[in-house]
Structures are given as C-alpha cells and as structure tokens.
Tab-separated table of C-alpha atoms in Angstrom:
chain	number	residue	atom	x	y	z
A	8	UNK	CA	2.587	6.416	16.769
A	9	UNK	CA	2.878	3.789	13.949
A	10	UNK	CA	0.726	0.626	12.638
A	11	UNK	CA	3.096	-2.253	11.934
A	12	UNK	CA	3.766	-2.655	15.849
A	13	UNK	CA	0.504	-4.800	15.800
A	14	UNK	CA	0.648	-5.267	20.516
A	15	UNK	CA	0.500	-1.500	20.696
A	16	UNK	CA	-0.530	0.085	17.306
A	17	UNK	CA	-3.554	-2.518	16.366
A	18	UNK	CA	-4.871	-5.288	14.193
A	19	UNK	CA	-5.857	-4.779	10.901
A	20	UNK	CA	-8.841	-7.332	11.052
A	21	UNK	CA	-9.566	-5.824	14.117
A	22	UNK	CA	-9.676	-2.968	12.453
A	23	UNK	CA	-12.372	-3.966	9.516
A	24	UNK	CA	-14.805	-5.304	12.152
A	25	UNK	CA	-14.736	-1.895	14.370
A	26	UNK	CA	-15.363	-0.362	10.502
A	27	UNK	CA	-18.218	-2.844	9.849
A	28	UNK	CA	-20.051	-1.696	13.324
A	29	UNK	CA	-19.641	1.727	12.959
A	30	UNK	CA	-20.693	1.758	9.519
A	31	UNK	CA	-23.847	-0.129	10.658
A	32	UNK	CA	-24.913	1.458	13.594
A	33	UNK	CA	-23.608	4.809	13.072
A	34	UNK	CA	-22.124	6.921	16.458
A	35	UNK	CA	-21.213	4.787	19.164
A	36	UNK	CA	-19.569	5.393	22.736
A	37	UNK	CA	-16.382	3.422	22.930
A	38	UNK	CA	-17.572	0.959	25.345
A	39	UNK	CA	-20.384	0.095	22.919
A	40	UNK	CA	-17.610	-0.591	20.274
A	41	UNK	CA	-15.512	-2.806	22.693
A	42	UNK	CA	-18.669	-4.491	23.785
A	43	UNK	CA	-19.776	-5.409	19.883
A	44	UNK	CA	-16.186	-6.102	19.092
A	45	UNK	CA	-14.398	-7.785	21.939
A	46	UNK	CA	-16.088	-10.731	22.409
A	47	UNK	CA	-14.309	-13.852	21.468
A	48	UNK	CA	-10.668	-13.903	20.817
A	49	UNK	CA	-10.380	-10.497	20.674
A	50	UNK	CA	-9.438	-8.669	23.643
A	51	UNK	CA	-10.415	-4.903	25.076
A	52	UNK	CA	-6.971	-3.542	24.443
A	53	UNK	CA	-6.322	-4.820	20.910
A	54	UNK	CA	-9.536	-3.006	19.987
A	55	UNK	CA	-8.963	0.189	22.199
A	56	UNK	CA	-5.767	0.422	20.625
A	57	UNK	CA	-7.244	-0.048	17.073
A	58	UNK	CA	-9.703	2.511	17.991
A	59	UNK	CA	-6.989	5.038	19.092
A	60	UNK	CA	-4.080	4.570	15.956
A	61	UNK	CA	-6.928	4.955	13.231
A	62	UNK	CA	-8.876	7.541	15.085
A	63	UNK	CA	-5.464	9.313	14.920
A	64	UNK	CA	-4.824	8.741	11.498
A	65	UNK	CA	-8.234	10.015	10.298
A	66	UNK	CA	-10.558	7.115	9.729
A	67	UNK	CA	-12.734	7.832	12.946
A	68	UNK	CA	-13.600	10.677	14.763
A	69	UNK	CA	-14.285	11.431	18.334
A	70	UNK	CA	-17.289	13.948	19.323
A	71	UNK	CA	-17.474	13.819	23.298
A	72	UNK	CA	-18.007	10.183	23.862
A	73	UNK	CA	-18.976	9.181	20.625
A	74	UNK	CA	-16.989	7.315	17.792
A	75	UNK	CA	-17.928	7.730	14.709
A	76	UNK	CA	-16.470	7.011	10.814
A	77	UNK	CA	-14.761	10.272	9.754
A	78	UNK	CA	-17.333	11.605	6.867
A	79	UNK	CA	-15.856	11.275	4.617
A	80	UNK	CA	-14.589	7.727	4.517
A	81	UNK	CA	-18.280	6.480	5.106
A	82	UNK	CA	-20.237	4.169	3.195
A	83	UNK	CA	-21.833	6.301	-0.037
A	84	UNK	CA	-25.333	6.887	-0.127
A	85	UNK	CA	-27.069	3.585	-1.497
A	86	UNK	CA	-23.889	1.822	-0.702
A	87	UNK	CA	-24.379	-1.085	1.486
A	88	UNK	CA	-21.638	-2.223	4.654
A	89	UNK	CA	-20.637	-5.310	3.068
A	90	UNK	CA	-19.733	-3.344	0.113
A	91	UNK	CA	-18.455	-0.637	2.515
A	92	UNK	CA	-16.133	-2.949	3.968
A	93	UNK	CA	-14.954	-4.272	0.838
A	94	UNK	CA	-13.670	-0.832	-0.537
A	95	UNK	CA	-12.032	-0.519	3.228
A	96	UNK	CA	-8.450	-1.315	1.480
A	97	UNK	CA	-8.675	1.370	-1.067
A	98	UNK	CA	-10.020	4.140	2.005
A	99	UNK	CA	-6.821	2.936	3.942
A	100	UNK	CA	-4.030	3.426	1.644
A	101	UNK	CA	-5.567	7.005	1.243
A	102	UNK	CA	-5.272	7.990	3.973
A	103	UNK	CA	-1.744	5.639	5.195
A	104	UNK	CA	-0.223	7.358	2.368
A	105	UNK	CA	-1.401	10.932	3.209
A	106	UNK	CA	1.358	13.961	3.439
A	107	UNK	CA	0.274	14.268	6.968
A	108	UNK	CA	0.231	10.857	8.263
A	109	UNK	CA	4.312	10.480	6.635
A	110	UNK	CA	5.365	13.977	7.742
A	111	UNK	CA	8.131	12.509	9.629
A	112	UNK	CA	8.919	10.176	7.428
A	113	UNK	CA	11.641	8.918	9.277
A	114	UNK	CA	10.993	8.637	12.706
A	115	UNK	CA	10.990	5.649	14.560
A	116	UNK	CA	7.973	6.616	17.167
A	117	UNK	CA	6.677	9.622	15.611
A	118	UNK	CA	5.959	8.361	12.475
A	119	UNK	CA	1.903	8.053	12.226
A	120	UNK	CA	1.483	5.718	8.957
A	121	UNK	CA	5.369	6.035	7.831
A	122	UNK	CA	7.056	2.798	9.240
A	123	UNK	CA	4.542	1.329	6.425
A	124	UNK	CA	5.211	3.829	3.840
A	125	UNK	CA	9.243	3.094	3.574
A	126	UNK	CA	8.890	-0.909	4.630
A	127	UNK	CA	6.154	-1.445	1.289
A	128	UNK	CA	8.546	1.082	-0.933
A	129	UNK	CA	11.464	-0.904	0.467
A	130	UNK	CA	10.081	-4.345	-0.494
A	131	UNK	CA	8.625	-3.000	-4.144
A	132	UNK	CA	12.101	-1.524	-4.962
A	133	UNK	CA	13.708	-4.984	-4.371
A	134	UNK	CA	14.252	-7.773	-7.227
A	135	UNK	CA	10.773	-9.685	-6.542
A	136	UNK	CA	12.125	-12.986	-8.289
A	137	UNK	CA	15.602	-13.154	-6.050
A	138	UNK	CA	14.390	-11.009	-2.879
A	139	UNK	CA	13.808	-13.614	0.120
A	140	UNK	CA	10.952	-12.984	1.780
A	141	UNK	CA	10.645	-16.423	3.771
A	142	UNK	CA	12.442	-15.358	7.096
A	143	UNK	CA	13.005	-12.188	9.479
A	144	UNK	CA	16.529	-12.779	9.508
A	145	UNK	CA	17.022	-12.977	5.699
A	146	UNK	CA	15.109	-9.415	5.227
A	147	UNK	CA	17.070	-7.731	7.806
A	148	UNK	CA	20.313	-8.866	6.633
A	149	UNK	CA	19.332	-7.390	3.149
A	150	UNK	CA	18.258	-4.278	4.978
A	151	UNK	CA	20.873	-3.639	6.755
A	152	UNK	CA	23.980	-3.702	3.967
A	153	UNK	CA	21.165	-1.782	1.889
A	154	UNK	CA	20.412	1.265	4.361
A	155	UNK	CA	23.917	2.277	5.729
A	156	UNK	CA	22.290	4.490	8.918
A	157	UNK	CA	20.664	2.483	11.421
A	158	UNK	CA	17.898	5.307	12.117
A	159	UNK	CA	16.479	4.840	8.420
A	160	UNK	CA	16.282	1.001	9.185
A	161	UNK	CA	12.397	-0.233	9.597
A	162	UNK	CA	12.839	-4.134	10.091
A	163	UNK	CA	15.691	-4.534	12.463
A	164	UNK	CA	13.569	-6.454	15.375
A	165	UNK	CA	10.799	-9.115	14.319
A	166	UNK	CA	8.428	-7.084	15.785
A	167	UNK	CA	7.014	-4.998	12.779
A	168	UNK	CA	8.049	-7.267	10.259
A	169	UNK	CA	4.561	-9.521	10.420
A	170	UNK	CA	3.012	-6.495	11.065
A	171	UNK	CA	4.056	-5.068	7.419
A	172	UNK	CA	3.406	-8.661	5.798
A	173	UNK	CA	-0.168	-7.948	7.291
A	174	UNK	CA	-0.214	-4.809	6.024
A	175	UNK	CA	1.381	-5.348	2.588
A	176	UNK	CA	-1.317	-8.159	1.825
A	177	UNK	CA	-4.338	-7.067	2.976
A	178	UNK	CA	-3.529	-3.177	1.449
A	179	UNK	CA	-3.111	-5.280	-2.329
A	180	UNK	CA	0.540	-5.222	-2.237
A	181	UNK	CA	1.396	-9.312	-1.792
A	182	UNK	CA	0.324	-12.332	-1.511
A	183	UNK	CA	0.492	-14.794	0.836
A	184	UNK	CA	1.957	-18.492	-0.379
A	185	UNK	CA	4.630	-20.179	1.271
A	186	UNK	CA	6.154	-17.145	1.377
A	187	UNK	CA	5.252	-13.654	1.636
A	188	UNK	CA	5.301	-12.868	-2.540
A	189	UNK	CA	5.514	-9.130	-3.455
A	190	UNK	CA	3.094	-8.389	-5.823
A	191	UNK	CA	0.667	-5.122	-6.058
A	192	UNK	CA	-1.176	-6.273	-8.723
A	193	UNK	CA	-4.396	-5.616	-6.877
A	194	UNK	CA	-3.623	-2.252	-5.153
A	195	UNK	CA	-3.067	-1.034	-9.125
A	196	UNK	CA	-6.325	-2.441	-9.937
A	197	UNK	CA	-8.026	-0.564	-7.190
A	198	UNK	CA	-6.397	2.579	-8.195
A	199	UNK	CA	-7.242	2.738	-11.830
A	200	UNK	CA	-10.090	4.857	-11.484
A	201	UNK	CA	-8.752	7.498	-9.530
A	202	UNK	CA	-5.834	7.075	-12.331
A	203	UNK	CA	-7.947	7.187	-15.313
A	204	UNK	CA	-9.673	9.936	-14.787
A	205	UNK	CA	-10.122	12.239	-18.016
A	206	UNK	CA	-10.284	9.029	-20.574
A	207	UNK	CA	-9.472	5.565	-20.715
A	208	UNK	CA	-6.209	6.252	-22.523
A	209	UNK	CA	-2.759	7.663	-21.030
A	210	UNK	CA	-0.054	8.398	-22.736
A	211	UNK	CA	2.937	5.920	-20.084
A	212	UNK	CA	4.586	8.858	-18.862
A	213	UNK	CA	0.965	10.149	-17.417
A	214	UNK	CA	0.114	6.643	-16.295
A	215	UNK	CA	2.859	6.501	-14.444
A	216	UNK	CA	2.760	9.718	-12.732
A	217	UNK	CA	-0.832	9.738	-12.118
A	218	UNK	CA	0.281	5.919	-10.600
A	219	UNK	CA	2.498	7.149	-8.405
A	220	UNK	CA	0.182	9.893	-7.118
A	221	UNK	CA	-2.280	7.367	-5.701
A	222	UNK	CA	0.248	5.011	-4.745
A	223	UNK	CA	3.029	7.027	-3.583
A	224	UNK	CA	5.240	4.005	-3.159
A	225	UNK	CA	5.369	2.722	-6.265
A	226	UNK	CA	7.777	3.827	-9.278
A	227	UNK	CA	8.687	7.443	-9.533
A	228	UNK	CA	6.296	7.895	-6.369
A	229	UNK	CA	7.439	10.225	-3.498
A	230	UNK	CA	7.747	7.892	-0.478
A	231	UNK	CA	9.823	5.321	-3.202
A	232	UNK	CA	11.999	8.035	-4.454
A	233	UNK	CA	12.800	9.109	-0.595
A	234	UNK	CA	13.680	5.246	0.237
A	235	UNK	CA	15.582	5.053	-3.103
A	236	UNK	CA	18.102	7.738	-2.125
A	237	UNK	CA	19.011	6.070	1.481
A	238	UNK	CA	19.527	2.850	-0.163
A	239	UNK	CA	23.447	2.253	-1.153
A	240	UNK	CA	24.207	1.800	-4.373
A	241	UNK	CA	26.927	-1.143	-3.830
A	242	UNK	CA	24.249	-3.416	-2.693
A	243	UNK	CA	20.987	-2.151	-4.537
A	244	UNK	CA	21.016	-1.806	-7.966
A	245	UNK	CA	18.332	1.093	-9.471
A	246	UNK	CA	16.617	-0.285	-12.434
A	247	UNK	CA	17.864	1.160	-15.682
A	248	UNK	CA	16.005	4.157	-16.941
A	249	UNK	CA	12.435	3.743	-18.986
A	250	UNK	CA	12.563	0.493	-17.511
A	251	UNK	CA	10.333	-0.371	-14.723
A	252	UNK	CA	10.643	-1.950	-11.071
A	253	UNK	CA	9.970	-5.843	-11.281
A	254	UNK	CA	7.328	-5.297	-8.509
A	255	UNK	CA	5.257	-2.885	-10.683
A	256	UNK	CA	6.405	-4.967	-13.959
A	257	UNK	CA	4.016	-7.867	-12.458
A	258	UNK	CA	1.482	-5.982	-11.834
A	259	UNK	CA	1.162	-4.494	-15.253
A	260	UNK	CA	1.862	-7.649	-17.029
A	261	UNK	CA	-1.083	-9.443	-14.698
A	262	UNK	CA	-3.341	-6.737	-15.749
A	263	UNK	CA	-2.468	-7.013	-19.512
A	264	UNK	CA	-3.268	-10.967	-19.217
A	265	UNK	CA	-5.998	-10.549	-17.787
A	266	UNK	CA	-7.381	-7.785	-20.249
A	267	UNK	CA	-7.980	-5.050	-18.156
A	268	UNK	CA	-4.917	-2.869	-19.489
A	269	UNK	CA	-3.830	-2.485	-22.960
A	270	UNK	CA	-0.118	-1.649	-23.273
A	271	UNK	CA	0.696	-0.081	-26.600
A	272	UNK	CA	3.655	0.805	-28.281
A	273	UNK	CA	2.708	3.830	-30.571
A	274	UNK	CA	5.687	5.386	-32.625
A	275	UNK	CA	6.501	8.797	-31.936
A	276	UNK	CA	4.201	9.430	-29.526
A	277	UNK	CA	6.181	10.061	-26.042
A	278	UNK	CA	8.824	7.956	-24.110
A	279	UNK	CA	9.047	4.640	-24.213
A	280	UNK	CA	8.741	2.285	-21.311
A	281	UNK	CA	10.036	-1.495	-20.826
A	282	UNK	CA	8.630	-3.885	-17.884
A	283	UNK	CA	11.250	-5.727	-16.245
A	284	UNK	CA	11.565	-10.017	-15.491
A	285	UNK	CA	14.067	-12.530	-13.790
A	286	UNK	CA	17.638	-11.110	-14.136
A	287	UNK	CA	17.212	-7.970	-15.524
A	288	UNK	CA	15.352	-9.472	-18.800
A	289	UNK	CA	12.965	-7.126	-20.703
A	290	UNK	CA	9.300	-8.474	-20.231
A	291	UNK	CA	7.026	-8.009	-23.691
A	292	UNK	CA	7.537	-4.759	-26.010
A	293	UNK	CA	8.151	-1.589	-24.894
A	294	UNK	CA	4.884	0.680	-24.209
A	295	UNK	CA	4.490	4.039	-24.848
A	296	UNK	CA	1.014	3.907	-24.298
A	297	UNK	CA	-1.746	2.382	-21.289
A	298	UNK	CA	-5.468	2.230	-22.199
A	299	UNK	CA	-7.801	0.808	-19.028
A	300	UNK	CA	-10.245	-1.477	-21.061
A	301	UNK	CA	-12.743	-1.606	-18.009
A	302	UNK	CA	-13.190	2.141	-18.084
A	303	UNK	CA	-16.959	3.195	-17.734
A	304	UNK	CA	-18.311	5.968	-19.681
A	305	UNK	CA	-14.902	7.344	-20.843
C-alpha cells in the first residue's frame, strides 16, 4: 500500500470527485460511487482503486456496503461542498502525514502514505535554485549518490515519480511551470492556523516547531529529519545551523511579500534565524520573531 503508484494506488483528481459525491449525497454503495464517477475518461478500476487506498488511509469509511466520508473529515456544519472540496488539500496532508499512515516509513510496499512522506522531504531538503527537476533520469541520478542503500531509494523507476509531482503540487508543495518548481509556499499558508494558535505572534523557534508539527516534512520536522540522516554527507550538504532550507526560505519570503507574515528581528529575545537564497546567500535580516498578520480574533 502506497499513493504515488498512480495504475494501482489511485488518482488524486479522481480522488476529489469521489470526495465531492460523497460529500453531496452522503452514504453510498460502491457501485453508486463508480456509477457517478466513472463515466467519461475515467475508468471502474482507477476509481475502485481510489476508493480502496484512501478508504485505507482514513478518509472514507466502509459500513456493510456503504461508503461514506470518515466523520471527521466531512464538510462542517454550514459549510458548503464546493468549499468542502476546496479545503480537501489541507484534510489530506493530515492525514498522509499521520504517525500511522508512515509507521513503516521505509518500506517499499508496506508503506501506506510514506513513499510520499520521504519523496516531498527529499525534494524540500534539496537546493531549490540548482536541483533539476525537469527529467526522471536527472532526479534519480541525484538520488542515488545521495541515499547510499538502495532500500531507502523512492524514485528509482519512473513509475512514482509523476505520481509525487502530482502529489507535491496539488498537496501546496510545487508548482507546475516548465518544470516541476519546489515551492510550499501554499501548504504553509494553509497551515498557519493550526500554527498560530494561542496569538498571532511566535517567537521563530515556536514557529518553526509548531511548522514542523503540521508539516512534518518541512525543517526540523520528523519525516525531514529521518530522510536527512540517510542522505550522505559527500553529496548533500545540510544547511548551516539557524539558517533555513531554501525550500522553506521561499515560502517565508513569499509570505512576507505578500503581507501575510511579519518577520522580525527583536534583540534579545530568542535565537536568531536566517532564510537562505541562490548559493548559499543569506535572504533579508535575520528573524527572531513571526507574527501572522491575517490572524482573526487573536
């Protein structure tokens, strides 16, 4: 069991239109969902096996013959579908990056939602300005001379690696241009208010761990951290320390320009940290402080 085998483990548009029916019609038998879903381009299998990895994982759940959105992940009260499916992102990294689902975090088959887990922390811990993203064959060469053992190695056949630029873009974590462009601006964004949650200011060493908590891939997160000690040193360089990834570096600095973050610099109040350009170059003035500007009634 994995998701970024996209023949046997589903599609992720698939995916938000089985959400979209369910959330609309409520309980459904299987053959109901195939019939509302299948027709077109889409086939019976793609959305059986949809149905099956995320039922699985915890979005859906099965009562005799009946499918129906786990409780928890359904649409609020007063909360329309569209809106419902719009939020959809931010309900699947929750549960993709649940303890559970990345138990065996590095198994091949057995891995539920892992194979995502280390390919996204792999990608964020790489240089985002000089990492080439525009071929298979240029990401598995830098895999492979940056994870020494085979078994640890996630994009060694072509096979999952559309799967995780899928994945990676529609979970807020790229962009798609030319090339696939490493960027989780948005998944940050979505995140702040489970981040911000006893004011709209955070001392950076809280933002960061609170961060990290949410997005478990990210800086000093626990599925990076677990990628970050497989990777060999000779051929993947750790930024230095207080300074952060260039991956989470654009993020912040996006959110800054755009005005929904405030990044402060307030002496003697707690570590310092510095956001990280091209080459290694420090990116604005060092922070000490993060203050979500779009913060409601904090």
């Amino acid at each position: 069991m994995a998701i970024l085998n996209r023949t046997s483990d589903g599609l992720f548009n698939v995916l938000i239109v089985i959400y979209k029916v369910l959330a609309h019609y409520g309980p459904l038998s299987k053959d109901d969902v195939k019939s509302m879903v299948a027709p077109g381009d889409v086939t019976d299998t793609q959305v059986n096996n949809t149905l099956n990895r995320w039922t699985q994982l915890g979005l859906f759940s099965v009562d005799g013959t009946a499918v129906s959105i786990t409780p928890e992940f359904r649409p609020g009260e007063g909360e329309g579908v569209d809106l419902a499916v719009c939020r959809l992102p931010v309900i699947l990294r929750t549960i993709i990056f649940r303890q559970e689902n990345n138990a065996n975090f590095w198994d091949s088959e057995c891995s539920a939602s892992a194979d995502f887990s280390r390919g996204i922390s792999w990608l964020l811990a790489q240089d985002v300005y000089s990492f080439g993203t525009n071929s298979h064959a240029t990401v598995q060469n830098v895999e492979k001379v940056q994870l020494a053992d085979p078994s640890q190695r996630i994009l060694q056949n072509d096979t999952r690696w559309p799967g995780l630029c899928h994945w990676a873009t529609y979970l807020g974590f790229a962009w798609d241009a030319a090339t696939l462009v490493v960027d989780p601006t948005v998944a940050v964004r979505e995140s702040l208010p489970e981040v911000f949650t006893g004011g709209k200011t955070l001392i950076a060493s809280s933002f960061l761990e609170a961060l990290a908590c949410v997005l478990p891939v990210l800086d000093y997160g626990a599925y990076r951290q677990e990628v970050e000690t497989a990777l060999n040193p000779q051929n993947w360089r750790k930024p230095p320390k207080f300074f952060l990834s260039t991956s989470l570096s654009r993020a912040l600095k996006r959110l800054e320009l755009s005005g929904e973050i405030t990044l402060e610099h307030l002496a003697d109040t707690g570590e310092a940290y510095r956001m990280m350009r091209q080459q290694g170059a420090e990116w604005g003035r060092v922070f000490t402080h993060v203050t979500w500007n779009y913060a409601e009634g904090k």
